[in-house]
Coordinates of C-alpha atoms and ligand atoms in Angstrom, one line a residue:
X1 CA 140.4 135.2 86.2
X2 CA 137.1 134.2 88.1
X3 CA 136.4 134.0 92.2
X4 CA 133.3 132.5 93.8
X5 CA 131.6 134.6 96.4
X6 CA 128.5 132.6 98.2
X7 CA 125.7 134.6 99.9
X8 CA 125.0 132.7 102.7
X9 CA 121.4 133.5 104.0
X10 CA 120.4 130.5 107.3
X11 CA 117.9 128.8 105.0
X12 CA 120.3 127.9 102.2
X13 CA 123.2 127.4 103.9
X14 CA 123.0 123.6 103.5
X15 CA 123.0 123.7 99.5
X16 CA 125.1 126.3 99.7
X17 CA 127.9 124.0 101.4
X18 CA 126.9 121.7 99.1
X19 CA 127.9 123.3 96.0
X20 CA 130.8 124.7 97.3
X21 CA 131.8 121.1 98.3
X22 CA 131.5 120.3 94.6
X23 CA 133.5 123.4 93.5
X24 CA 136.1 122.1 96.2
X25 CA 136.8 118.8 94.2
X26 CA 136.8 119.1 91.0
X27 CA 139.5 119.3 89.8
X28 CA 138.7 122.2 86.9
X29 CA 138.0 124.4 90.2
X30 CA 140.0 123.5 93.0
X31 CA 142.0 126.4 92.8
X32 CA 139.3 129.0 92.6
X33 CA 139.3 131.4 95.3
X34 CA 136.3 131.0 97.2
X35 CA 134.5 133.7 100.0
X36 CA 131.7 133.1 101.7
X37 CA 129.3 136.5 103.1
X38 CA 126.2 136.9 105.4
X39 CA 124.3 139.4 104.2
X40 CA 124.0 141.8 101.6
X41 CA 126.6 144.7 103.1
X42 CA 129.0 141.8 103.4
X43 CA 128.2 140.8 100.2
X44 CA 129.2 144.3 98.7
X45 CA 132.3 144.7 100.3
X46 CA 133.2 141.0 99.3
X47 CA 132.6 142.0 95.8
X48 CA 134.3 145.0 95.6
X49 CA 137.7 143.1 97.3
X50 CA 137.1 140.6 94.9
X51 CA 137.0 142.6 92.0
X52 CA 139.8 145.1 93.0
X53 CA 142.1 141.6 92.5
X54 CA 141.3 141.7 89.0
X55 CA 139.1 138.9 88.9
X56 CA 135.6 138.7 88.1
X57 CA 133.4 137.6 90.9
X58 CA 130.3 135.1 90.4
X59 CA 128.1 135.4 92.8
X60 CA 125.7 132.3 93.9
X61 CA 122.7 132.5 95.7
X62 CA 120.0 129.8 96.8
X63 CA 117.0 130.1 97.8
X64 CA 113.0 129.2 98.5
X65 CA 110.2 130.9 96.9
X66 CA 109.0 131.7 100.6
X67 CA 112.2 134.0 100.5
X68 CA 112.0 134.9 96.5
X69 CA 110.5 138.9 97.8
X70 CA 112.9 139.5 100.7
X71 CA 116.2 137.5 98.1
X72 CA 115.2 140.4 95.1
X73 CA 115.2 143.0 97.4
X74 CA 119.0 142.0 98.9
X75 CA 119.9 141.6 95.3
X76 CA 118.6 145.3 94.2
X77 CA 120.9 146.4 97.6
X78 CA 123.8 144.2 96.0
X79 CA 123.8 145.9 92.8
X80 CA 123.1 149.6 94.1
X81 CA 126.4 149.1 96.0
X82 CA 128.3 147.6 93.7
X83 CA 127.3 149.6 90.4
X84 CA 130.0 149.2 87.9
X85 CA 131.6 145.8 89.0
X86 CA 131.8 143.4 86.8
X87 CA 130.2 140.8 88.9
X88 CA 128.2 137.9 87.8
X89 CA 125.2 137.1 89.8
X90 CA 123.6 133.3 89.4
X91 CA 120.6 131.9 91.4
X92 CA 120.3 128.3 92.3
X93 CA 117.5 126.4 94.3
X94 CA 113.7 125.6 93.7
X95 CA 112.7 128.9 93.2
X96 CA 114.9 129.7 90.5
X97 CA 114.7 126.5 88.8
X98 CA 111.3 126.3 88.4
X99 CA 110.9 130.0 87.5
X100 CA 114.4 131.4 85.9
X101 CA 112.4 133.9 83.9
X102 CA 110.7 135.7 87.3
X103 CA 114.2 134.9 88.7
X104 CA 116.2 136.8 85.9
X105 CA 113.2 139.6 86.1
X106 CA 114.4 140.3 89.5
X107 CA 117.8 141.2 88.5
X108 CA 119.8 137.8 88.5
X109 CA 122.5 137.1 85.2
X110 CA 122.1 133.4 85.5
X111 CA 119.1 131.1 87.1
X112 CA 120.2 127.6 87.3
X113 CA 117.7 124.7 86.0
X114 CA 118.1 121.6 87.8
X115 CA 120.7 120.4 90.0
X116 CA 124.0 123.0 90.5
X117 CA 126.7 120.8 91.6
X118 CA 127.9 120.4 88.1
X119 CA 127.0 123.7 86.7
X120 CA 128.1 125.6 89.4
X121 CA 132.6 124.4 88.8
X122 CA 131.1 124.6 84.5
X123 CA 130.1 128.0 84.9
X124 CA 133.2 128.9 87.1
X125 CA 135.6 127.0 84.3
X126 CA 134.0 129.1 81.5
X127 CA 133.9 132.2 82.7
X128 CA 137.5 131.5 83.4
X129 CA 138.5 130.6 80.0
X130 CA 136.4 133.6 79.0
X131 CA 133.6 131.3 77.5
X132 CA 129.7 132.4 77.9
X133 CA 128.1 130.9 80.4
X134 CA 125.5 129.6 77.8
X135 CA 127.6 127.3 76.8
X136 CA 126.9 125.8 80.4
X137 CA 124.2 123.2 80.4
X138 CA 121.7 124.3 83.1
X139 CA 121.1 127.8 82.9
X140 CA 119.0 130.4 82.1
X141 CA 119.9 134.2 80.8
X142 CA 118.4 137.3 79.3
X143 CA 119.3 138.8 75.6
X144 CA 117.2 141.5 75.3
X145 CA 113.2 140.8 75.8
X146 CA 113.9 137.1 75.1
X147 CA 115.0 134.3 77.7
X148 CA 117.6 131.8 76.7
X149 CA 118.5 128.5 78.2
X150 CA 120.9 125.6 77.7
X151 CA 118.5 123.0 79.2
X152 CA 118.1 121.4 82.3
X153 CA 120.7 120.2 84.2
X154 CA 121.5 116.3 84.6
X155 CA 120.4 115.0 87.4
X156 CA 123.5 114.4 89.8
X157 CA 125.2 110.6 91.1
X158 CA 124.8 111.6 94.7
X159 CA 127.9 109.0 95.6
X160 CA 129.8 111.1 92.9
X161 CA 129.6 114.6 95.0
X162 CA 130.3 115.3 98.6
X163 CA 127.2 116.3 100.5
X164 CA 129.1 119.3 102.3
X165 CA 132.3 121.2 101.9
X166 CA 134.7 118.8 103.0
X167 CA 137.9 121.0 102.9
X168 CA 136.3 124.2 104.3
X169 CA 135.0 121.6 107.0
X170 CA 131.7 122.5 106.6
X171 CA 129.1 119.7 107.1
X172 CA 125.4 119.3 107.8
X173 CA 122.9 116.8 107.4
X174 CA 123.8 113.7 105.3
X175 CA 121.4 113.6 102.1
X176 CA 121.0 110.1 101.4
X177 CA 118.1 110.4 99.0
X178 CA 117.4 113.0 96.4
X179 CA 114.2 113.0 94.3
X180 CA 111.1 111.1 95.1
X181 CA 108.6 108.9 94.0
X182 CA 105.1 110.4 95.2
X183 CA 104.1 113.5 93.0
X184 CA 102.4 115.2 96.2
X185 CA 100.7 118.5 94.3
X186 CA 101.9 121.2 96.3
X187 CA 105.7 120.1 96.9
X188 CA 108.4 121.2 94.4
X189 CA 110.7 118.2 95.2
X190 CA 109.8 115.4 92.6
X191 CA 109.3 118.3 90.0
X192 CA 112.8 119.5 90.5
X193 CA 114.9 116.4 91.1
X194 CA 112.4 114.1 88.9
X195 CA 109.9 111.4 90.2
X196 CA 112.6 108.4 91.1
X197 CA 114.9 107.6 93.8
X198 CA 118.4 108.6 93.8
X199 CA 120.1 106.9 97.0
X200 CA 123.9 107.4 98.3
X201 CA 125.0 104.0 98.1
X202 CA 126.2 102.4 101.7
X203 CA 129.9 102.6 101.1
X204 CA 129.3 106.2 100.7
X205 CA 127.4 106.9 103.4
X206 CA 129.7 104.9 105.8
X207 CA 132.7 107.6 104.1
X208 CA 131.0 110.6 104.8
X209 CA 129.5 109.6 108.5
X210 CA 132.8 108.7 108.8
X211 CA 134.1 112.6 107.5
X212 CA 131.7 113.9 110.2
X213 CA 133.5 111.3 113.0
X214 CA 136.4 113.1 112.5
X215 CA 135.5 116.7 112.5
X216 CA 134.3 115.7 115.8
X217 CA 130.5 116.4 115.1
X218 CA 128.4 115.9 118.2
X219 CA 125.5 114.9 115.8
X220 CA 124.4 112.8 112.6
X221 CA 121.3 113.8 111.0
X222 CA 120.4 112.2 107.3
X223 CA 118.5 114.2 104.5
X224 CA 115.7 112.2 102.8
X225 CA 112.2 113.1 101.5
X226 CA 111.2 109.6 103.3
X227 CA 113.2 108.0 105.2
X228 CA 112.2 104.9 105.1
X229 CA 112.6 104.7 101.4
X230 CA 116.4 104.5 101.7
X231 CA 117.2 101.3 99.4
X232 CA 114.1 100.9 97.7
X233 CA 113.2 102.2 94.3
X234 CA 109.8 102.6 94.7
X235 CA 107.3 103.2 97.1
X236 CA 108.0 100.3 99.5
X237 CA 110.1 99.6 102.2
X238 CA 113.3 97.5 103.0
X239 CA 113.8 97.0 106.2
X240 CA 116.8 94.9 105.5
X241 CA 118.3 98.2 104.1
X242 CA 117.5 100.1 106.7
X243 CA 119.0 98.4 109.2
X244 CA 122.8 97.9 107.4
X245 CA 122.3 102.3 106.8
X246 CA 121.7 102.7 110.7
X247 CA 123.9 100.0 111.7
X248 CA 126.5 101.3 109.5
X249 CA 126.0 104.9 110.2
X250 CA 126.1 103.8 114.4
X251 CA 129.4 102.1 113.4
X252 CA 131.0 105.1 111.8
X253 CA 129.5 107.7 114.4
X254 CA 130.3 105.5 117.6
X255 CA 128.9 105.7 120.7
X256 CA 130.3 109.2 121.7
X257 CA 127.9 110.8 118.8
X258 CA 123.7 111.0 118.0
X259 CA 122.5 109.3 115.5
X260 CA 119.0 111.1 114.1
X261 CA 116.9 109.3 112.1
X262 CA 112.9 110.2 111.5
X263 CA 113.0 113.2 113.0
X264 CA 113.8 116.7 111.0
X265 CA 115.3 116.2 107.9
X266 CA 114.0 112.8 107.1
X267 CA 110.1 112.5 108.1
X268 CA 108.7 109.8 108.1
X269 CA 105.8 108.6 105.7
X270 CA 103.2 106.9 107.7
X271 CA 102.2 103.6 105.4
X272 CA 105.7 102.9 106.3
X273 CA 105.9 103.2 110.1
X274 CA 106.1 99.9 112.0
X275 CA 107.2 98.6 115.3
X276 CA 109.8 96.6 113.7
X277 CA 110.8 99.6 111.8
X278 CA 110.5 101.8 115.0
X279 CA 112.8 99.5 117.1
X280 CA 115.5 99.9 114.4
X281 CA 115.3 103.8 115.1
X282 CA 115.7 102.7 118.8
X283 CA 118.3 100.5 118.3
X284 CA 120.6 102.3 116.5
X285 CA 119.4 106.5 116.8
X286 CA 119.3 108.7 119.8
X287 CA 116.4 110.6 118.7
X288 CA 113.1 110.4 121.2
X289 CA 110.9 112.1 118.2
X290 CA 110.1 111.3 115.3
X291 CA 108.0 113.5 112.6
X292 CA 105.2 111.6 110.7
X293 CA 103.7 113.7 107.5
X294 CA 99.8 113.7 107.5
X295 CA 99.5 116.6 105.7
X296 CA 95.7 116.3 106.0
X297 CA 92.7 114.5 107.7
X298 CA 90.5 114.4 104.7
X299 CA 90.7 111.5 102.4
X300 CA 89.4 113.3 99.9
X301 CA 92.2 115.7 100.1
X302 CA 94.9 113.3 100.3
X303 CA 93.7 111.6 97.3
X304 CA 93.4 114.5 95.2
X305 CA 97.1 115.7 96.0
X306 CA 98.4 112.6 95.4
X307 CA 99.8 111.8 99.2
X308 CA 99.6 107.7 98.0
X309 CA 98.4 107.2 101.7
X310 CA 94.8 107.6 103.9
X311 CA 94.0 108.9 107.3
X312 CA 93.7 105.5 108.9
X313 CA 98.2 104.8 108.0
X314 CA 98.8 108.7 110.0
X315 CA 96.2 107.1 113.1
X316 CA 98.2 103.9 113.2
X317 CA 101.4 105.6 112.6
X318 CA 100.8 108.1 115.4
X319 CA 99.6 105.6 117.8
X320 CA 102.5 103.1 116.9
X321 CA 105.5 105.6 117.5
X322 CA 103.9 107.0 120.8
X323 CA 103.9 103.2 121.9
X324 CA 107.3 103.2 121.4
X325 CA 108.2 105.9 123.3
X326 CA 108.6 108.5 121.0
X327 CA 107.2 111.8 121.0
X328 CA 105.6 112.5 117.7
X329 CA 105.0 115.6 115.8
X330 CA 102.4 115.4 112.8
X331 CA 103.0 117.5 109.2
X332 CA 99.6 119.4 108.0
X333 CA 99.1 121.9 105.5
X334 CA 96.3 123.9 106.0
X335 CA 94.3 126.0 103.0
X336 CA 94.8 123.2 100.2
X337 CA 93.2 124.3 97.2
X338 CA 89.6 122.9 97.0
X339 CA 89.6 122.6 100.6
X340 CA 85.4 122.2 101.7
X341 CA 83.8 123.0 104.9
X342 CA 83.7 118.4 105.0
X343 CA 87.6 118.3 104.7
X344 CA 88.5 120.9 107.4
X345 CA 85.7 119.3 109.4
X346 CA 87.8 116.2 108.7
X347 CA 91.3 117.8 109.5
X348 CA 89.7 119.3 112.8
X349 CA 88.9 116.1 114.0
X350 CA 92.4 114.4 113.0
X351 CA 93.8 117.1 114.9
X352 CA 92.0 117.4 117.8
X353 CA 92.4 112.9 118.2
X354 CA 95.9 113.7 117.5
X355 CA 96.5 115.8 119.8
X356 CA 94.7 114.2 122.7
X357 CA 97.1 111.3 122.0
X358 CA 99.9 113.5 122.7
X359 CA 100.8 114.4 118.9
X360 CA 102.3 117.5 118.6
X361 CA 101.0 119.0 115.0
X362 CA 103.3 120.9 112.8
X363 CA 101.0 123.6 111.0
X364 CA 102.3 125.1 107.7
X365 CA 99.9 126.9 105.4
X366 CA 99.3 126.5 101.8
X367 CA 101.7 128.3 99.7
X368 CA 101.7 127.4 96.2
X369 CA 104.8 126.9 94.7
X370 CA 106.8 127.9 91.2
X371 CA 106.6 124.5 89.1
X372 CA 104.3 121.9 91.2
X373 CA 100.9 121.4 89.7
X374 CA 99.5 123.9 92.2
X375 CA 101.6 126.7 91.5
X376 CA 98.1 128.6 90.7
X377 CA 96.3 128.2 92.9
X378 CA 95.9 131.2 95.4
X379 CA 97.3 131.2 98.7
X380 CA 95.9 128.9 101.7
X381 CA 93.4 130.4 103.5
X382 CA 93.2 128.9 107.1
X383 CA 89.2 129.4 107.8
X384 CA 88.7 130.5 111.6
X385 CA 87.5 127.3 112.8
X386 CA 90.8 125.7 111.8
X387 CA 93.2 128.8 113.1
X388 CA 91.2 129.2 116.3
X389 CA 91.8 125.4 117.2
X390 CA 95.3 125.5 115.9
X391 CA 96.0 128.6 118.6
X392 CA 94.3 126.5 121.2
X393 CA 96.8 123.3 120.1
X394 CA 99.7 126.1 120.6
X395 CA 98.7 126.9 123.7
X396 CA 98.7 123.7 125.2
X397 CA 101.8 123.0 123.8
X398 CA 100.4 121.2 121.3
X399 CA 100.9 122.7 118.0
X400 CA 103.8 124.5 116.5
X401 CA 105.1 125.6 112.8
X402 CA 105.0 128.7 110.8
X403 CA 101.6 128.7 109.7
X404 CA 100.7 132.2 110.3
X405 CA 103.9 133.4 108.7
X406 CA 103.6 131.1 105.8
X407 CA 100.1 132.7 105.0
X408 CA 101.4 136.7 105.2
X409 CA 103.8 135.3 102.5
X410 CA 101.8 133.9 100.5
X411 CA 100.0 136.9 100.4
X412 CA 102.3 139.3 100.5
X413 CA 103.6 137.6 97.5
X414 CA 100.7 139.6 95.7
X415 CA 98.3 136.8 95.7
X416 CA 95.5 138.0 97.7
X417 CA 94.7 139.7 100.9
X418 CA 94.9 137.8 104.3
X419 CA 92.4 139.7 106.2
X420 CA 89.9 137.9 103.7
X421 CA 91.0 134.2 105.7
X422 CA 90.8 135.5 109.3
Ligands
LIG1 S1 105.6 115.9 100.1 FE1 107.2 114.4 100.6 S2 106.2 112.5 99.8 FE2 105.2 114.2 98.8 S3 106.3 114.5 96.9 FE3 107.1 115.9 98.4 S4 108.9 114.8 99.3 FE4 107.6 113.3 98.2

């Protein structure tokens, strides 16, 4: 006999609900009792219920390598306090699946590879029927010094998988795309969901905005890398396709709810922002921002991370969306590897036009990341120029993020020493 017991930690609560949406309908796993706990003394005392039933618990987690440091050390708690269980831990989510062997070094049974809403109910089946859970496609384990896989999961039919928990009633933003087409160097997403489009087809957004209608959600927000791709398979942009997925999505969410579109979870790129595409937002959403992804002022940069767009599309952008009437807030990482003096000269000067404007920048530092082609490179270092000006833009209001955060991490994550950058 097999339970499921989710760790819930804030960050990962959306793919958490996710997956145990999928373990919710299908069919093999309906029936599996399911707990969720915050935190890692929860956790323990979930565990030990769940294994005083005589069933054997598996335990999922999900997280970010930001979080990988802080996630081990939970785990390490986990075990201490529940030393002899038979429980069976499993980590999902970037981090894991482009690193299952540092993920299974830091005490984990399982890493999932790939995409978990089908390995997650496999896993749950087999261990069930008393299969190994390497006969699960998608996962990682240890047998001694070695590490064993089945493969990589297959990527998922997003119209064939709830994008919440529909029978715990637990919903969040709508993901509409998974995967995406630019390769940008530092961002895990095309590397783990593959470098192509998946969109939820119409019909199936109009079901699930409908789903959120009737739980009475106040709001609607969509999860995209780029939300203007919706309905194209490449790099373009449909407009055509846009405007059925807000007018449908208005149609389903009626006037009593907010529609978001462009703002946080679904940026948009800039080579795509237009007025015509801007007047759709304001037609049919109830957002006044929007977030536009820059991500740097130096076109040398942008080329050589593979952003497929230059500083003149974030200007025009920036200026087009502020003459529409929304407030905009502008994506930069700061500390790219082979950052010069010229390109933060550059970025300072994007930033400081920007922000005169009446941009708001979002700062994020450098962190390189398990399974992008930066992965090792050290740590961004944000010179003093750059953090001086971006504490000025804070002050004014004009900045925000987690920048200074984001660079203890990346240090802290053994990398270097931040007192070298400041
Ligand atoms: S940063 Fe955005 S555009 Fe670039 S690869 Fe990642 S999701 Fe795609």
């Amino acid at each position: 006999m097999v339970s499921l017991v989710l760790h819930y930690r804030r960050i990962a609560r959306l793919a958490l609900d996710v997956l145990l949406g999928a373990v919710e309908t299908d069919p093999a796993t309906a029936h599996v009792p399911v707990e969720r706990a915050e935190g890692p003394d929860a956790l323990v005392a979930v565990i030990r219920r769940h294994a005083a039933t005589g069933r054997r618990p598996v335990v999922g987690w999900s997280f970010y390598s930001a979080s990988f440091p802080e996630v081990a050390a939970e785990l390490a708690r986990v075990r201490a306090g529940t030393a002899g269980l038979d429980a069976l831990h499993v980590a999902g989510g970037p981090h894991a699946s482009a690193d299952p062997e540092g993920t299974l070094a830091a005490g984990f049974d399982l890493a999932a590879i790939g995409e978990g809403e089908a390995t997650l109910p496999a896993l749950l089946a087999a261990v069930a029927e008393g299969r190994a859970p390497g006969t699960v496609p998608g996962l990682a384990w240890r047998e001694g010094d070695r590490v064993r896989t089945s493969g990589r999961a297959a990527p998922v039919d997003l119209d064939a998988v709830p994008p919440c928990a529909p029978r715990a009633g637990r919903i969040g933003p709508l993901e509409i795309t998974r995967g995406c087409v630019w390769a940008c160097r530092f961002c895990q997403t095309p590397f783990l969901f593959r470098a192509r489009f998946r969109h939820r087809s119409l019909e199936s957004v109009r079901r699930w905005v409908r789903f959120h209608a009737r739980l009475d959600a106040r709001d609607v927000r969509f999860l995209t890398p780029s939300a203007l791709s919706w309905g194209s398979p490449g790099a373009g942009c449909d407009l055509e396709a846009i405007e059925a997925l807000l007018a449908t999505a208005r149609e389903e969410a009626g006037p009593a709810r907010r529609l978001f579109f462009g703002s946080f979870p679904s940026e948009l790129r800039p080579e795509h922002v237009s007025e015509r595409a801007l007047a759709l937002v304001r037609r049919y959403c109830d957002n006044d921002a929007v977030i536009v992804g820059a991500q740097s002022g130096s076109e040398r940069l942008l080329a050589e991370m593979g952003r497929g767009h230059g500083v003149e599309d974030v200007r025009r952008a920036v200026a087009l969306a502020r003459d529409a009437g929304f407030t905009v807030s502008v994506d930069f990482v700061f500390g790219l590897p082979g950052e010069t003096g010229d390109d933060r000269a550059d970025t300072r000067a994007l930033l400081r036009e920007l922000a005169d404007g009446g941009a708001r920048v979002h700062a994020h530092a450098f962190m390189p990341l398990p399974g992008t082609p930066w992965e090792a490179a050290g740590p961004g270092r944000i010179d003093p120029e750059t953090g001086a000006l971006l504490d000025r833009l804070a002050s004014r209001g004009r900045a925000h993020g987690q920048w200074k955060r984001q660079q203890r991490l990346g240090f802290s994550a053994g990398k270097g020493d931040p007192s070298e950058s400041l």
